[in-house]
């Protein structure tokens, strides 16, 4: 029984150690400015993201105005398009008047976190929900509607 507990404890602790050792270095954020929704990722100079394994999806769907440019990268695993480290990469969407959007981000990348051996991080997913401000309500008027800046007597 003690041996079984020891094995379970060892497995759990090594899993926690491995998770802490390979923490994802990518910093994702989002912002809304009027009818533009921007999703961005800051990638440290010691890392990169695989472009083919990176996607940013919105629900409801929105038109992409701009997306980051990927560059070819060759390493021991072959050649792949990547989003380079040491930069912030942006996806910009044109959004409508919906009151909220759900953002689903899927990504995978590699890096050299301690300046030594390369580490490839497991695929990861992040989700955000953006709540947009409610449109201003129309104030009911008595009688005729009056256009802003004019008086009708």
PDB file of C-alpha atoms in Angstrom:
ATOM      1  CA  UNK A   1       0.000   0.000   0.000  1.00  0.00           C
ATOM      2  CA  UNK A   2       2.848   2.384   0.873  1.00  0.00           C
ATOM      3  CA  UNK A   3       4.511   1.555  -2.445  1.00  0.00           C
ATOM      4  CA  UNK A   4       1.327   2.378  -4.385  1.00  0.00           C
ATOM      5  CA  UNK A   5       0.971   5.729  -2.565  1.00  0.00           C
ATOM      6  CA  UNK A   6       4.615   6.476  -3.292  1.00  0.00           C
ATOM      7  CA  UNK A   7       4.154   5.757  -6.992  1.00  0.00           C
ATOM      8  CA  UNK A   8       1.015   7.902  -7.208  1.00  0.00           C
ATOM      9  CA  UNK A   9       2.701  10.778  -5.365  1.00  0.00           C
ATOM     10  CA  UNK A  10       5.751  10.556  -7.639  1.00  0.00           C
ATOM     11  CA  UNK A  11       3.595  10.618 -10.785  1.00  0.00           C
ATOM     12  CA  UNK A  12       1.572  13.604  -9.539  1.00  0.00           C
ATOM     13  CA  UNK A  13       4.628  15.595  -8.495  1.00  0.00           C
ATOM     14  CA  UNK A  14       6.490  14.904 -11.721  1.00  0.00           C
ATOM     15  CA  UNK A  15       3.404  16.014 -13.684  1.00  0.00           C
ATOM     16  CA  UNK A  16       3.286  19.287 -11.749  1.00  0.00           C
ATOM     17  CA  UNK A  17       7.021  19.797 -12.228  1.00  0.00           C
ATOM     18  CA  UNK A  18       6.757  19.152 -15.976  1.00  0.00           C
ATOM     19  CA  UNK A  19       3.818  21.544 -16.292  1.00  0.00           C
ATOM     20  CA  UNK A  20       5.679  24.323 -14.469  1.00  0.00           C
ATOM     21  CA  UNK A  21       8.799  23.634 -16.509  1.00  0.00           C
ATOM     22  CA  UNK A  22       6.957  24.022 -19.843  1.00  0.00           C
ATOM     23  CA  UNK A  23       4.654  26.954 -19.131  1.00  0.00           C
ATOM     24  CA  UNK A  24       3.511  28.617 -22.350  1.00  0.00           C
ATOM     25  CA  UNK A  25       5.374  31.930 -22.887  1.00  0.00           C
ATOM     26  CA  UNK A  26       2.752  33.539 -25.152  1.00  0.00           C
ATOM     27  CA  UNK A  27       0.757  36.540 -23.887  1.00  0.00           C
ATOM     28  CA  UNK A  28      -2.650  36.864 -25.577  1.00  0.00           C
ATOM     29  CA  UNK A  29      -4.895  39.932 -25.292  1.00  0.00           C
ATOM     30  CA  UNK A  30      -7.847  41.537 -27.041  1.00  0.00           C
ATOM     31  CA  UNK A  31      -9.348  45.016 -27.374  1.00  0.00           C
ATOM     32  CA  UNK A  32     -12.304  46.714 -29.031  1.00  0.00           C
ATOM     33  CA  UNK A  33     -12.167  50.151 -30.661  1.00  0.00           C
ATOM     34  CA  UNK A  34     -15.487  51.100 -32.230  1.00  0.00           C
ATOM     35  CA  UNK A  35     -16.143  48.524 -34.944  1.00  0.00           C
ATOM     36  CA  UNK A  36     -12.701  46.906 -34.733  1.00  0.00           C
ATOM     37  CA  UNK A  37     -11.808  43.929 -32.575  1.00  0.00           C
ATOM     38  CA  UNK A  38      -8.069  43.280 -32.238  1.00  0.00           C
ATOM     39  CA  UNK A  39      -6.589  40.035 -30.919  1.00  0.00           C
ATOM     40  CA  UNK A  40      -2.854  40.040 -30.354  1.00  0.00           C
ATOM     41  CA  UNK A  41      -0.118  37.784 -29.079  1.00  0.00           C
ATOM     42  CA  UNK A  42       3.221  38.940 -27.690  1.00  0.00           C
ATOM     43  CA  UNK A  43       5.851  36.306 -28.411  1.00  0.00           C
ATOM     44  CA  UNK A  44       9.144  36.493 -26.531  1.00  0.00           C
ATOM     45  CA  UNK A  45      12.315  36.537 -28.617  1.00  0.00           C
ATOM     46  CA  UNK A  46      13.173  33.024 -27.386  1.00  0.00           C
ATOM     47  CA  UNK A  47       9.988  31.499 -28.886  1.00  0.00           C
ATOM     48  CA  UNK A  48       7.793  31.317 -31.983  1.00  0.00           C
ATOM     49  CA  UNK A  49       4.349  30.047 -32.987  1.00  0.00           C
ATOM     50  CA  UNK A  50       3.599  27.700 -35.863  1.00  0.00           C
ATOM     51  CA  UNK A  51       1.325  29.602 -38.275  1.00  0.00           C
ATOM     52  CA  UNK A  52      -0.419  26.425 -39.437  1.00  0.00           C
ATOM     53  CA  UNK A  53      -1.295  25.428 -35.867  1.00  0.00           C
ATOM     54  CA  UNK A  54      -2.399  28.925 -34.852  1.00  0.00           C
ATOM     55  CA  UNK A  55      -5.975  30.101 -35.421  1.00  0.00           C
ATOM     56  CA  UNK A  56      -8.162  32.883 -34.075  1.00  0.00           C
ATOM     57  CA  UNK A  57     -11.894  32.263 -34.562  1.00  0.00           C
ATOM     58  CA  UNK A  58     -14.802  34.552 -33.675  1.00  0.00           C
ATOM     59  CA  UNK A  59     -18.391  33.642 -32.945  1.00  0.00           C
ATOM     60  CA  UNK A  60     -20.423  35.168 -34.453  1.00  0.00           C
ATOM     61  CA  UNK A  61     -18.079  35.202 -37.443  1.00  0.00           C
ATOM     62  CA  UNK A  62     -16.514  38.516 -38.443  1.00  0.00           C
ATOM     63  CA  UNK A  63     -14.509  39.722 -41.446  1.00  0.00           C
ATOM     64  CA  UNK A  64     -10.729  39.719 -41.001  1.00  0.00           C
ATOM     65  CA  UNK A  65      -9.245  43.119 -41.881  1.00  0.00           C
ATOM     66  CA  UNK A  66      -5.639  42.193 -41.117  1.00  0.00           C
ATOM     67  CA  UNK A  67      -3.697  39.098 -40.067  1.00  0.00           C
ATOM     68  CA  UNK A  68      -0.033  38.648 -39.172  1.00  0.00           C
ATOM     69  CA  UNK A  69       2.485  37.624 -41.798  1.00  0.00           C
ATOM     70  CA  UNK A  70       4.200  34.278 -41.310  1.00  0.00           C
ATOM     71  CA  UNK A  71       7.806  33.579 -42.300  1.00  0.00           C
ATOM     72  CA  UNK A  72       9.534  30.329 -43.258  1.00  0.00           C
ATOM     73  CA  UNK A  73      11.636  28.774 -40.494  1.00  0.00           C
ATOM     74  CA  UNK A  74      13.910  25.736 -40.747  1.00  0.00           C
ATOM     75  CA  UNK A  75      15.071  23.678 -37.782  1.00  0.00           C
ATOM     76  CA  UNK A  76      15.730  20.028 -36.891  1.00  0.00           C
ATOM     77  CA  UNK A  77      12.069  19.184 -37.584  1.00  0.00           C
ATOM     78  CA  UNK A  78      11.992  20.664 -41.104  1.00  0.00           C
ATOM     79  CA  UNK A  79      10.643  23.898 -42.586  1.00  0.00           C
ATOM     80  CA  UNK A  80       7.423  25.517 -41.409  1.00  0.00           C
ATOM     81  CA  UNK A  81       5.801  28.954 -41.506  1.00  0.00           C
ATOM     82  CA  UNK A  82       5.999  30.675 -38.129  1.00  0.00           C
ATOM     83  CA  UNK A  83       5.060  33.874 -36.327  1.00  0.00           C
ATOM     84  CA  UNK A  84       8.445  35.090 -35.150  1.00  0.00           C
ATOM     85  CA  UNK A  85       9.401  35.828 -31.575  1.00  0.00           C
ATOM     86  CA  UNK A  86      10.351  39.241 -30.237  1.00  0.00           C
ATOM     87  CA  UNK A  87       7.209  40.726 -31.811  1.00  0.00           C
ATOM     88  CA  UNK A  88       3.526  41.296 -31.216  1.00  0.00           C
ATOM     89  CA  UNK A  89       1.293  39.803 -33.912  1.00  0.00           C
ATOM     90  CA  UNK A  90      -2.256  41.128 -34.520  1.00  0.00           C
ATOM     91  CA  UNK A  91      -5.503  39.862 -36.016  1.00  0.00           C
ATOM     92  CA  UNK A  92      -7.973  42.703 -36.682  1.00  0.00           C
ATOM     93  CA  UNK A  93     -11.663  42.043 -37.307  1.00  0.00           C
ATOM     94  CA  UNK A  94     -14.501  44.261 -38.468  1.00  0.00           C
ATOM     95  CA  UNK A  95     -17.349  43.670 -36.029  1.00  0.00           C
ATOM     96  CA  UNK A  96     -21.021  44.505 -36.019  1.00  0.00           C
ATOM     97  CA  UNK A  97     -23.398  45.564 -33.317  1.00  0.00           C
ATOM     98  CA  UNK A  98     -23.716  42.176 -31.600  1.00  0.00           C
ATOM     99  CA  UNK A  99     -23.514  42.573 -27.860  1.00  0.00           C
ATOM    100  CA  UNK A 100     -20.817  39.931 -27.407  1.00  0.00           C
ATOM    101  CA  UNK A 101     -18.275  37.861 -29.274  1.00  0.00           C
ATOM    102  CA  UNK A 102     -16.553  34.648 -28.281  1.00  0.00           C
ATOM    103  CA  UNK A 103     -12.921  34.333 -29.354  1.00  0.00           C
ATOM    104  CA  UNK A 104     -11.357  30.868 -29.622  1.00  0.00           C
ATOM    105  CA  UNK A 105      -7.576  30.776 -30.027  1.00  0.00           C
ATOM    106  CA  UNK A 106      -5.697  27.570 -30.831  1.00  0.00           C
ATOM    107  CA  UNK A 107      -1.913  27.599 -30.986  1.00  0.00           C
ATOM    108  CA  UNK A 108       1.322  25.659 -30.721  1.00  0.00           C
ATOM    109  CA  UNK A 109       4.917  26.792 -30.780  1.00  0.00           C
ATOM    110  CA  UNK A 110       8.463  26.131 -29.702  1.00  0.00           C
ATOM    111  CA  UNK A 111      11.255  28.011 -28.022  1.00  0.00           C
ATOM    112  CA  UNK A 112      14.385  27.947 -25.920  1.00  0.00           C
ATOM    113  CA  UNK A 113      13.089  29.189 -22.558  1.00  0.00           C
ATOM    114  CA  UNK A 114      16.427  28.943 -20.745  1.00  0.00           C
ATOM    115  CA  UNK A 115      18.606  29.682 -23.752  1.00  0.00           C
ATOM    116  CA  UNK A 116      19.495  25.998 -23.962  1.00  0.00           C
ATOM    117  CA  UNK A 117      17.681  23.098 -25.570  1.00  0.00           C
ATOM    118  CA  UNK A 118      14.623  23.692 -27.730  1.00  0.00           C
ATOM    119  CA  UNK A 119      11.236  22.901 -26.216  1.00  0.00           C
ATOM    120  CA  UNK A 120       8.065  22.439 -28.227  1.00  0.00           C
ATOM    121  CA  UNK A 121       4.984  23.278 -26.203  1.00  0.00           C
ATOM    122  CA  UNK A 122       1.847  21.145 -26.418  1.00  0.00           C
ATOM    123  CA  UNK A 123      -1.096  22.522 -28.414  1.00  0.00           C
ATOM    124  CA  UNK A 124      -3.139  24.957 -26.327  1.00  0.00           C
ATOM    125  CA  UNK A 125      -6.496  26.729 -26.476  1.00  0.00           C
ATOM    126  CA  UNK A 126      -7.638  30.015 -24.964  1.00  0.00           C
ATOM    127  CA  UNK A 127     -11.123  31.487 -25.073  1.00  0.00           C
ATOM    128  CA  UNK A 128     -12.296  35.003 -24.352  1.00  0.00           C
ATOM    129  CA  UNK A 129     -15.743  36.535 -24.349  1.00  0.00           C
ATOM    130  CA  UNK A 130     -15.954  40.189 -25.295  1.00  0.00           C
ATOM    131  CA  UNK A 131     -19.062  42.038 -24.154  1.00  0.00           C
ATOM    132  CA  UNK A 132     -19.696  45.153 -26.200  1.00  0.00           C
ATOM    133  CA  UNK A 133     -21.494  48.147 -24.685  1.00  0.00           C
ATOM    134  CA  UNK A 134     -25.226  48.198 -25.241  1.00  0.00           C
ATOM    135  CA  UNK A 135     -26.318  50.754 -27.862  1.00  0.00           C
ATOM    136  CA  UNK A 136     -27.809  53.897 -26.381  1.00  0.00           C
ATOM    137  CA  UNK A 137     -31.567  53.714 -26.128  1.00  0.00           C
ATOM    138  CA  UNK A 138     -33.690  56.176 -28.049  1.00  0.00           C
ATOM    139  CA  UNK A 139     -35.333  58.631 -25.737  1.00  0.00           C
ATOM    140  CA  UNK A 140     -39.045  58.811 -26.539  1.00  0.00           C
ATOM    141  CA  UNK A 141     -40.279  62.250 -27.536  1.00  0.00           C
ATOM    142  CA  UNK A 142     -43.727  63.746 -27.215  1.00  0.00           C
ATOM    143  CA  UNK A 143     -45.372  64.635 -30.495  1.00  0.00           C
ATOM    144  CA  UNK A 144     -43.029  65.208 -33.445  1.00  0.00           C
ATOM    145  CA  UNK A 145     -39.433  64.050 -33.412  1.00  0.00           C
ATOM    146  CA  UNK A 146     -36.980  66.939 -33.510  1.00  0.00           C
ATOM    147  CA  UNK A 147     -33.692  66.584 -35.382  1.00  0.00           C
ATOM    148  CA  UNK A 148     -30.591  67.302 -33.343  1.00  0.00           C
ATOM    149  CA  UNK A 149     -29.555  70.934 -33.563  1.00  0.00           C
ATOM    150  CA  UNK A 150     -32.875  72.238 -34.892  1.00  0.00           C
ATOM    151  CA  UNK A 151     -36.060  73.501 -33.343  1.00  0.00           C
ATOM    152  CA  UNK A 152     -39.434  73.341 -35.011  1.00  0.00           C
ATOM    153  CA  UNK A 153     -41.854  75.849 -33.602  1.00  0.00           C
TER     154      UNK A 153
END
